[in-house]
Amino acid sequence: MGFRGRTVRGGGTWRRICGLLVVGGLLLPGIGAASADTVGRARTADAVGGREPSIAVPYRVAELWRQGITGRGTTVAVLVSYGDPGLERFMRDYDAQYGLPAADIRRVEPLGKPPSCTSPGVDTESCQAWASETRLDVAMVHSLAPQARIVVAASPVDETQGESGMPEMMRVLDHLTRHRLADVVSMSFGSVEQNFADSASVLAYGATFDRARAVGTTLVASSGDLGASGPLRDHPDRHYPRRVVAWPASDPRVTAVGGSLLHVDPQGHRTSPDTLWPKSGAGHSSLFARPAWQRTATAGDTTPGRSVPDIVMQGSAGTSQSAPLFAGVLALAAQLHQGALGDINPALYRLCAARPTAGIVDVTEGANTYAEVHGFTAGPGFDTASGWGTVDVPRFVRALARAVT
């Protein structure tokens, strides 16, 4: 379970309960949990029949829904350990709370049925945290692309730090690729590049990503939750005293998604521009050179490594909220494109030169300093902290659907 301490709550966890809204005993990662100001406190009724507004409101996806762009005909896979046996029940309640259609969920367990959280040898706390992560992933995809199919692709092995559990994750991804099961795969996990005993093992995983790209699958990953730092492999409750980034977000074949903060009123409408989530992972890879499509954007940056993230989305519940949100956006674009988008990074960076007509919205405030590790500051244009910024979803979906080949 990359980038986390042993406790479910604690700073730096990617698999978090903190930040999720509790309504009637349910953990609901809606706009109340997703706002940076009044909504989480006020919890007042909105104009939609007294319900708390969905995170769909500030992202204005209803504009696309009215045109039939709902993710129908597309599939998003969330890659997780263990999964959640209570997911369908949770999503029924979630859909009722936010007025969404029933989620189309499919489970895929190519390495065998995952154990229960009380099985011998299973870290119960970690297993339960994965269940919360699974709920968060599925709810965020469904909130923006309510008619996309969501595949919960589960490994029976806990992904922790470094190599532990990562080979199994890649085998599950290969299963999705071989059977053409997903247009988009969202990965809300990761580990600091230096946590792998052998960097060659990380580079070898690139073959798995190449196979996914070859069939048109788009890969997105969370950038991390410890700002410019990250947890140590053998002491995940402690962090590196220097700047580091996480893999798989650092791989150029993956779109790295960092965290921003929405600022909204009780009805879910934006009151001010998004700002950087202070713990959003950002930095430069020590394993991957800067890809060609990123060089123009980073022309003034002398650091040679691939810059992370590429884009940011709401992340007050961690960047493991941000990645599936962006995956939901990509499902909408794939429907409009009438086919899988493939590796979007080259098109994404081309589009950004045309902002704001391409739906790219700059994030210019915030920094990701973590403890004593000096971070990066968001500013005008592309920057290490927030990449290109966030997206105006309706404009971005239309522009991306046109831009990909």
CSV table of C-alpha atoms in Angstrom, one decimal:
chain,number,residue,atom,x,y,z
A,1,MET,CA,0.0,0.0,0.0
A,2,GLY,CA,2.3,2.7,-1.3
A,3,PHE,CA,2.8,6.1,0.3
A,4,ARG,CA,1.2,5.5,3.6
A,5,GLY,CA,1.8,4.9,7.2
A,6,ARG,CA,0.4,2.0,9.1
A,7,THR,CA,-2.5,4.0,10.5
A,8,VAL,CA,-5.5,4.6,8.3
A,9,ARG,CA,-5.6,8.2,9.3
A,10,GLY,CA,-2.1,9.7,9.4
A,11,GLY,CA,-0.5,12.1,7.0
A,12,GLY,CA,0.9,10.6,3.9
A,13,THR,CA,-1.6,7.7,3.4
A,14,TRP,CA,-3.0,7.2,0.0
A,15,ARG,CA,-5.6,4.9,1.4
A,16,ARG,CA,-7.5,7.2,3.6
A,17,ILE,CA,-10.6,7.4,5.7
A,18,CYS,CA,-10.0,11.0,6.8
A,19,GLY,CA,-11.5,13.4,4.4
A,20,LEU,CA,-14.5,11.2,3.5
A,21,LEU,CA,-17.9,12.5,4.4
A,22,VAL,CA,-19.8,10.5,7.0
A,23,VAL,CA,-23.6,10.5,6.2
A,24,GLY,CA,-25.8,8.1,8.0
A,25,GLY,CA,-22.9,5.9,8.9
A,26,LEU,CA,-21.6,5.8,5.3
A,27,LEU,CA,-18.3,7.1,4.0
A,28,LEU,CA,-19.4,9.3,1.2
A,29,PRO,CA,-16.6,11.2,-0.7
A,30,GLY,CA,-18.9,13.8,-2.1
A,31,ILE,CA,-18.6,17.5,-2.4
A,32,GLY,CA,-18.8,18.0,1.4
A,33,ALA,CA,-15.6,16.1,1.7
A,34,ALA,CA,-14.2,17.6,-1.4
A,35,SER,CA,-14.6,21.3,-0.6
A,36,ALA,CA,-11.9,23.5,0.8
A,37,ASP,CA,-14.2,25.9,2.6
A,38,THR,CA,-17.8,26.1,3.7
A,39,VAL,CA,-19.5,23.0,2.3
A,40,GLY,CA,-17.9,20.5,4.6
A,41,ARG,CA,-19.0,22.6,7.6
A,42,ALA,CA,-22.3,24.0,6.6
A,43,ARG,CA,-23.7,20.7,5.1
A,44,THR,CA,-26.7,22.7,4.0
A,45,ALA,CA,-29.2,21.5,1.4
A,46,ASP,CA,-28.7,22.4,-2.2
A,47,ALA,CA,-31.2,22.9,-5.0
A,48,VAL,CA,-31.4,19.2,-5.9
A,49,GLY,CA,-34.1,18.1,-3.6
A,50,GLY,CA,-32.3,18.7,-0.4
A,51,ARG,CA,-29.3,16.5,-1.2
A,52,GLU,CA,-25.8,17.6,-0.5
A,53,PRO,CA,-24.3,18.6,-3.9
A,54,SER,CA,-22.3,16.0,-5.8
A,55,ILE,CA,-18.7,16.6,-6.8
A,56,ALA,CA,-20.1,16.7,-10.3
A,57,VAL,CA,-21.5,20.2,-9.6
A,58,PRO,CA,-18.2,22.2,-9.6
A,59,TYR,CA,-16.9,20.1,-12.5
A,60,ARG,CA,-20.0,21.1,-14.5
A,61,VAL,CA,-20.4,17.6,-16.1
A,62,ALA,CA,-24.2,18.0,-16.3
A,63,GLU,CA,-23.6,20.1,-19.4
A,64,LEU,CA,-22.2,16.9,-21.0
A,65,TRP,CA,-24.8,14.6,-19.5
A,66,ARG,CA,-27.5,16.6,-21.1
A,67,GLN,CA,-25.9,15.9,-24.5
A,68,GLY,CA,-25.7,12.2,-23.7
A,69,ILE,CA,-22.0,12.2,-22.8
A,70,THR,CA,-22.2,10.1,-19.6
A,71,GLY,CA,-19.5,7.5,-20.2
A,72,ARG,CA,-21.9,5.1,-21.7
A,73,GLY,CA,-20.0,2.4,-23.7
A,74,THR,CA,-16.7,2.9,-21.9
A,75,THR,CA,-15.0,1.0,-19.2
A,76,VAL,CA,-12.8,2.3,-16.4
A,77,ALA,CA,-10.8,-0.2,-14.3
A,78,VAL,CA,-9.6,0.6,-10.8
A,79,LEU,CA,-6.5,-1.4,-9.9
A,80,VAL,CA,-6.5,-2.3,-6.2
A,81,SER,CA,-5.5,-4.9,-3.6
A,82,TYR,CA,-8.2,-7.0,-2.0
A,83,GLY,CA,-11.2,-4.9,-3.2
A,84,ASP,CA,-14.3,-4.5,-1.1
A,85,PRO,CA,-17.0,-7.2,-0.6
A,86,GLY,CA,-19.4,-4.5,0.5
A,87,LEU,CA,-18.9,-2.2,-2.5
A,88,GLU,CA,-22.2,-2.8,-4.2
A,89,ARG,CA,-24.2,-2.1,-1.1
A,90,PHE,CA,-22.1,1.0,-0.5
A,91,MET,CA,-22.7,2.3,-4.1
A,92,ARG,CA,-26.4,1.7,-3.8
A,93,ASP,CA,-26.5,4.1,-0.9
A,94,TYR,CA,-24.1,6.5,-2.5
A,95,ASP,CA,-26.2,6.7,-5.7
A,96,ALA,CA,-29.3,7.3,-3.6
A,97,GLN,CA,-27.6,10.1,-1.7
A,98,TYR,CA,-26.4,11.9,-4.9
A,99,GLY,CA,-29.2,11.0,-7.3
A,100,LEU,CA,-27.0,9.0,-9.6
A,101,PRO,CA,-28.1,6.0,-11.7
A,102,ALA,CA,-27.0,2.6,-10.5
A,103,ALA,CA,-23.3,1.9,-10.9
A,104,ASP,CA,-22.4,-0.8,-13.4
A,105,ILE,CA,-19.7,-2.7,-11.5
A,106,ARG,CA,-17.8,-5.8,-12.5
A,107,ARG,CA,-15.2,-7.6,-10.5
A,108,VAL,CA,-12.1,-9.2,-12.0
A,109,GLU,CA,-9.8,-11.3,-9.9
A,110,PRO,CA,-7.4,-13.0,-12.3
A,111,LEU,CA,-4.9,-14.1,-9.6
A,112,GLY,CA,-7.6,-15.7,-7.4
A,113,LYS,CA,-10.2,-14.6,-4.9
A,114,PRO,CA,-8.7,-12.1,-2.5
A,115,PRO,CA,-8.7,-13.1,1.2
A,116,SER,CA,-11.0,-11.5,3.7
A,117,CYS,CA,-9.7,-8.9,6.0
A,118,THR,CA,-9.8,-11.3,8.9
A,119,SER,CA,-8.0,-14.2,7.1
A,120,PRO,CA,-4.8,-15.5,8.8
A,121,GLY,CA,-1.7,-13.6,7.6
A,122,VAL,CA,-3.7,-10.6,6.4
A,123,ASP,CA,-3.0,-7.1,7.8
A,124,THR,CA,-6.6,-6.3,8.8
A,125,GLU,CA,-6.1,-2.6,9.0
A,126,SER,CA,-4.4,-2.4,5.6
A,127,CYS,CA,-7.1,-4.6,4.1
A,128,GLN,CA,-9.9,-2.4,5.5
A,129,ALA,CA,-8.1,0.6,4.2
A,130,TRP,CA,-8.0,-0.9,0.7
A,131,ALA,CA,-11.8,-1.4,1.0
A,132,SER,CA,-12.2,2.3,1.7
A,133,GLU,CA,-9.8,3.1,-1.2
A,134,THR,CA,-11.9,0.9,-3.5
A,135,ARG,CA,-15.1,2.7,-2.5
A,136,LEU,CA,-13.4,6.1,-3.1
A,137,ASP,CA,-12.1,5.1,-6.5
A,138,VAL,CA,-15.4,3.7,-7.7
A,139,ALA,CA,-17.5,6.6,-6.3
A,140,MET,CA,-15.3,9.2,-7.9
A,141,VAL,CA,-15.3,7.6,-11.4
A,142,HIS,CA,-19.1,7.1,-11.2
A,143,SER,CA,-19.7,10.6,-10.0
A,144,LEU,CA,-18.4,12.1,-13.2
A,145,ALA,CA,-19.1,9.3,-15.7
A,146,PRO,CA,-22.2,7.7,-14.2
A,147,GLN,CA,-22.9,5.3,-17.1
A,148,ALA,CA,-19.3,4.0,-17.6
A,149,ARG,CA,-18.8,0.4,-16.6
A,150,ILE,CA,-16.3,0.2,-13.7
A,151,VAL,CA,-14.1,-2.9,-13.4
A,152,VAL,CA,-12.7,-3.5,-9.9
A,153,ALA,CA,-9.5,-5.4,-10.8
A,154,ALA,CA,-8.2,-6.8,-7.5
A,155,SER,CA,-5.0,-8.5,-6.5
A,156,PRO,CA,-5.1,-10.9,-3.6
A,157,VAL,CA,-1.7,-9.5,-2.4
A,158,ASP,CA,-1.2,-6.3,-0.5
A,159,GLU,CA,0.7,-3.7,-2.4
A,160,THR,CA,2.9,-1.9,0.1
A,161,GLN,CA,6.3,-0.3,-0.4
A,162,GLY,CA,8.8,-1.0,-3.1
A,163,GLU,CA,8.5,-4.4,-4.7
A,164,SER,CA,6.0,-5.9,-2.3
A,165,GLY,CA,2.8,-6.6,-4.1
A,166,MET,CA,3.8,-4.7,-7.3
A,167,PRO,CA,4.5,-7.7,-9.5
A,168,GLU,CA,0.9,-9.0,-8.8
A,169,MET,CA,-0.5,-5.5,-9.6
A,170,MET,CA,1.3,-5.6,-13.0
A,171,ARG,CA,0.0,-9.2,-13.6
A,172,VAL,CA,-3.6,-8.0,-13.0
A,173,LEU,CA,-3.0,-5.1,-15.4
A,174,ASP,CA,-1.7,-7.5,-18.0
A,175,HIS,CA,-4.9,-9.5,-17.6
A,176,LEU,CA,-6.9,-6.3,-18.3
A,177,THR,CA,-4.8,-5.7,-21.4
A,178,ARG,CA,-5.0,-9.3,-22.8
A,179,HIS,CA,-8.8,-9.3,-22.6
A,180,ARG,CA,-9.3,-5.7,-23.6
A,181,LEU,CA,-11.3,-5.1,-20.5
A,182,ALA,CA,-10.7,-1.3,-19.9
A,183,ASP,CA,-10.4,1.9,-21.8
A,184,VAL,CA,-8.9,3.6,-18.8
A,185,VAL,CA,-7.0,2.2,-15.8
A,186,SER,CA,-6.8,4.2,-12.6
A,187,MET,CA,-4.0,3.4,-10.1
A,188,SER,CA,-4.3,5.0,-6.7
A,189,PHE,CA,-1.1,3.5,-5.4
A,190,GLY,CA,2.6,4.0,-5.7
A,191,SER,CA,6.0,3.8,-4.0
A,192,VAL,CA,9.0,6.2,-4.0
A,193,GLU,CA,11.3,5.3,-6.8
A,194,GLN,CA,14.2,4.8,-4.3
A,195,ASN,CA,12.1,2.2,-2.4
A,196,PHE,CA,12.7,-0.4,-5.0
A,197,ALA,CA,15.8,-2.5,-4.3
A,198,ASP,CA,16.7,-2.6,-8.0
A,199,SER,CA,15.7,0.2,-10.4
A,200,ALA,CA,15.9,-2.3,-13.2
A,201,SER,CA,12.7,-4.0,-11.8
A,202,VAL,CA,10.8,-0.7,-12.1
A,203,LEU,CA,12.0,-0.1,-15.7
A,204,ALA,CA,11.0,-3.7,-16.5
A,205,TYR,CA,7.4,-2.9,-15.6
A,206,GLY,CA,7.4,-0.6,-18.6
A,207,ALA,CA,6.8,-3.6,-20.8
A,208,THR,CA,3.4,-4.0,-19.0
A,209,PHE,CA,2.6,-0.4,-19.7
A,210,ASP,CA,3.7,-0.7,-23.3
A,211,ARG,CA,1.3,-3.7,-23.8
A,212,ALA,CA,-1.5,-1.6,-22.3
A,213,ARG,CA,-0.8,1.3,-24.5
A,214,ALA,CA,-0.6,-0.9,-27.6
A,215,VAL,CA,-4.3,-1.8,-27.2
A,216,GLY,CA,-5.3,1.8,-26.6
A,217,THR,CA,-5.6,1.8,-22.8
A,218,THR,CA,-5.0,5.1,-21.0
A,219,LEU,CA,-3.1,4.8,-17.7
A,220,VAL,CA,-3.5,7.3,-14.9
A,221,ALA,CA,-1.9,7.3,-11.4
A,222,SER,CA,-1.9,9.3,-8.2
A,223,SER,CA,1.2,11.5,-7.7
A,224,GLY,CA,1.4,10.9,-3.9
A,225,ASP,CA,0.4,12.4,-0.6
A,226,LEU,CA,3.5,13.6,1.1
A,227,GLY,CA,4.2,16.6,-0.9
A,228,ALA,CA,7.8,16.8,-2.2
A,229,SER,CA,8.8,13.8,0.0
A,230,GLY,CA,7.6,10.3,0.4
A,231,PRO,CA,7.6,7.4,3.0
A,232,LEU,CA,10.7,5.3,3.6
A,233,ARG,CA,10.4,1.6,2.5
A,234,ASP,CA,11.1,0.0,5.8
A,235,HIS,CA,9.7,2.8,7.9
A,236,PRO,CA,6.5,4.0,6.1
A,237,ASP,CA,5.6,6.2,9.1
A,238,ARG,CA,8.8,8.2,8.4
A,239,HIS,CA,9.6,10.2,5.3
A,240,TYR,CA,12.6,11.0,3.1
A,241,PRO,CA,14.5,14.1,4.1
A,242,ARG,CA,14.9,15.1,0.5
A,243,ARG,CA,12.7,15.5,-2.6
A,244,VAL,CA,11.5,12.3,-4.2
A,245,VAL,CA,8.7,11.1,-6.5
A,246,ALA,CA,6.6,8.0,-6.8
A,247,TRP,CA,6.3,5.3,-9.4
A,248,PRO,CA,4.0,4.5,-11.4
A,249,ALA,CA,3.1,8.2,-11.6
A,250,SER,CA,6.7,9.0,-12.7
A,251,ASP,CA,6.6,6.7,-15.7
A,252,PRO,CA,6.1,8.8,-18.9
A,253,ARG,CA,3.6,6.2,-20.2
A,254,VAL,CA,1.3,7.1,-17.3
A,255,THR,CA,-0.6,10.4,-16.8
A,256,ALA,CA,0.3,11.6,-13.3
A,257,VAL,CA,-2.6,13.2,-11.4
A,258,GLY,CA,-1.9,15.5,-8.5
A,259,GLY,CA,-4.3,17.1,-6.0
A,260,SER,CA,-6.0,20.4,-6.0
A,261,LEU,CA,-8.6,22.0,-3.7
A,262,LEU,CA,-12.0,23.1,-4.8
A,263,HIS,CA,-13.4,26.3,-3.2
A,264,VAL,CA,-17.1,26.1,-3.4
A,265,ASP,CA,-20.3,27.4,-1.9
A,266,PRO,CA,-22.9,25.2,-0.2
A,267,GLN,CA,-24.5,24.5,-3.6
A,268,GLY,CA,-21.2,23.2,-4.9
A,269,HIS,CA,-20.4,26.1,-7.2
A,270,ARG,CA,-16.9,27.5,-7.3
A,271,THR,CA,-16.3,30.7,-5.3
A,272,SER,CA,-12.6,31.1,-6.3
A,273,PRO,CA,-10.0,29.3,-8.4
A,274,ASP,CA,-8.7,26.0,-7.4
A,275,THR,CA,-5.5,25.9,-5.3
A,276,LEU,CA,-2.8,23.2,-4.9
A,277,TRP,CA,-3.5,20.6,-2.2
A,278,PRO,CA,-0.5,21.1,0.1
A,279,LYS,CA,0.4,17.4,0.3
A,280,SER,CA,0.1,16.7,-3.4
A,281,GLY,CA,3.1,14.7,-4.7
A,282,ALA,CA,5.3,16.6,-7.2
A,283,GLY,CA,8.9,16.6,-8.3
A,284,HIS,CA,11.2,15.1,-10.9
A,285,SER,CA,12.0,11.4,-11.6
A,286,SER,CA,15.4,10.0,-10.9
A,287,LEU,CA,14.7,7.0,-13.2
A,288,PHE,CA,13.0,8.5,-16.3
A,289,ALA,CA,14.3,11.2,-18.5
A,290,ARG,CA,12.1,14.1,-19.5
A,291,PRO,CA,10.0,12.9,-22.4
A,292,ALA,CA,10.0,14.8,-25.6
A,293,TRP,CA,6.4,16.0,-25.2
A,294,GLN,CA,7.3,17.6,-21.9
A,295,ARG,CA,10.4,19.5,-23.0
A,296,THR,CA,8.8,22.6,-24.3
A,297,ALA,CA,6.6,23.1,-21.2
A,298,THR,CA,9.7,22.7,-18.9
A,299,ALA,CA,12.2,24.6,-21.1
A,300,GLY,CA,13.3,26.8,-18.1
A,301,ASP,CA,13.8,23.8,-15.8
A,302,THR,CA,17.3,22.4,-15.7
A,303,THR,CA,16.3,19.2,-13.8
A,304,PRO,CA,16.5,16.4,-16.4
A,305,GLY,CA,13.9,14.0,-15.0
A,306,ARG,CA,10.3,13.6,-16.0
A,307,SER,CA,8.2,16.2,-14.2
A,308,VAL,CA,5.3,15.0,-12.0
A,309,PRO,CA,2.3,15.7,-12.1
A,310,ASP,CA,0.8,16.5,-15.5
A,311,ILE,CA,-2.6,17.6,-14.2
A,312,VAL,CA,-4.4,18.1,-10.9
A,313,MET,CA,-7.9,17.3,-9.8
A,314,GLN,CA,-9.8,17.6,-6.5
A,315,GLY,CA,-7.7,15.9,-3.8
A,316,SER,CA,-8.7,16.8,-0.3
A,317,ALA,CA,-9.1,13.1,0.4
A,318,GLY,CA,-5.7,12.5,-1.1
A,319,THR,CA,-4.5,12.1,-4.7
A,320,SER,CA,-6.1,8.7,-4.7
A,321,GLN,CA,-9.2,10.8,-5.1
A,322,SER,CA,-7.7,12.8,-7.9
A,323,ALA,CA,-6.7,9.9,-10.2
A,324,PRO,CA,-10.1,8.3,-10.4
A,325,LEU,CA,-11.8,11.7,-10.9
A,326,PHE,CA,-9.6,12.2,-13.9
A,327,ALA,CA,-10.3,8.7,-15.1
A,328,GLY,CA,-14.0,9.6,-15.1
A,329,VAL,CA,-13.2,12.7,-17.2
A,330,LEU,CA,-11.3,10.4,-19.7
A,331,ALA,CA,-14.3,8.1,-19.9
A,332,LEU,CA,-16.4,11.0,-21.0
A,333,ALA,CA,-13.8,11.9,-23.6
A,334,ALA,CA,-13.5,8.3,-24.8
A,335,GLN,CA,-17.3,8.1,-25.4
A,336,LEU,CA,-17.2,11.3,-27.4
A,337,HIS,CA,-14.2,10.1,-29.3
A,338,GLN,CA,-16.0,6.8,-30.0
A,339,GLY,CA,-13.1,4.8,-28.9
A,340,ALA,CA,-10.2,4.4,-26.5
A,341,LEU,CA,-7.9,7.4,-26.2
A,342,GLY,CA,-4.6,5.5,-25.7
A,343,ASP,CA,-1.6,7.4,-24.3
A,344,ILE,CA,-3.0,11.0,-23.9
A,345,ASN,CA,0.2,12.7,-22.7
A,346,PRO,CA,1.4,14.0,-26.1
A,347,ALA,CA,-2.1,15.3,-27.0
A,348,LEU,CA,-2.5,16.7,-23.5
A,349,TYR,CA,0.7,18.8,-23.8
A,350,ARG,CA,-0.2,20.0,-27.2
A,351,LEU,CA,-3.7,21.1,-26.0
A,352,CYS,CA,-2.2,23.0,-23.2
A,353,ALA,CA,-0.7,25.5,-25.6
A,354,ALA,CA,-4.2,26.4,-26.6
A,355,ARG,CA,-5.6,27.0,-23.2
A,356,PRO,CA,-8.3,28.2,-22.2
A,357,THR,CA,-10.1,27.0,-25.4
A,358,ALA,CA,-8.8,23.5,-24.6
A,359,GLY,CA,-10.3,23.6,-21.2
A,360,ILE,CA,-7.0,23.8,-19.3
A,361,VAL,CA,-7.4,25.9,-16.1
A,362,ASP,CA,-4.2,27.2,-14.5
A,363,VAL,CA,-3.6,26.6,-10.8
A,364,THR,CA,-1.4,29.4,-9.6
A,365,GLU,CA,-1.5,29.2,-5.8
A,366,GLY,CA,-0.1,26.7,-3.3
A,367,ALA,CA,3.0,24.8,-2.5
A,368,ASN,CA,3.8,21.2,-1.5
A,369,THR,CA,6.5,21.6,1.1
A,370,TYR,CA,6.3,18.7,3.5
A,371,ALA,CA,7.9,19.1,7.0
A,372,GLU,CA,11.5,20.1,6.3
A,373,VAL,CA,11.5,19.1,2.7
A,374,HIS,CA,11.2,22.2,0.6
A,375,GLY,CA,8.6,21.7,-2.1
A,376,PHE,CA,7.5,23.4,-5.3
A,377,THR,CA,5.2,26.4,-5.7
A,378,ALA,CA,2.4,26.7,-8.2
A,379,GLY,CA,2.5,29.7,-10.5
A,380,PRO,CA,1.4,30.9,-14.0
A,381,GLY,CA,1.7,28.4,-16.7
A,382,PHE,CA,3.2,24.9,-16.4
A,383,ASP,CA,5.0,24.3,-13.1
A,384,THR,CA,6.3,21.3,-11.2
A,385,ALA,CA,3.8,21.7,-8.4
A,386,SER,CA,0.6,21.5,-10.4
A,387,GLY,CA,1.6,20.5,-13.9
A,388,TRP,CA,-0.7,22.3,-16.3
A,389,GLY,CA,-3.3,22.9,-13.6
A,390,THR,CA,-6.8,21.5,-13.6
A,391,VAL,CA,-9.6,21.2,-16.3
A,392,ASP,CA,-12.8,22.8,-17.3
A,393,VAL,CA,-14.4,19.4,-17.9
A,394,PRO,CA,-16.9,20.1,-20.7
A,395,ARG,CA,-14.3,22.1,-22.7
A,396,PHE,CA,-11.5,19.7,-22.0
A,397,VAL,CA,-13.5,16.6,-22.9
A,398,ARG,CA,-14.5,18.0,-26.3
A,399,ALA,CA,-10.9,19.2,-27.0
A,400,LEU,CA,-9.3,16.0,-26.0
A,401,ALA,CA,-11.7,13.9,-28.0
A,402,ARG,CA,-10.7,15.9,-31.1
A,403,ALA,CA,-7.0,15.9,-30.3
A,404,VAL,CA,-6.2,12.2,-29.9
A,405,THR,CA,-5.4,10.2,-33.0
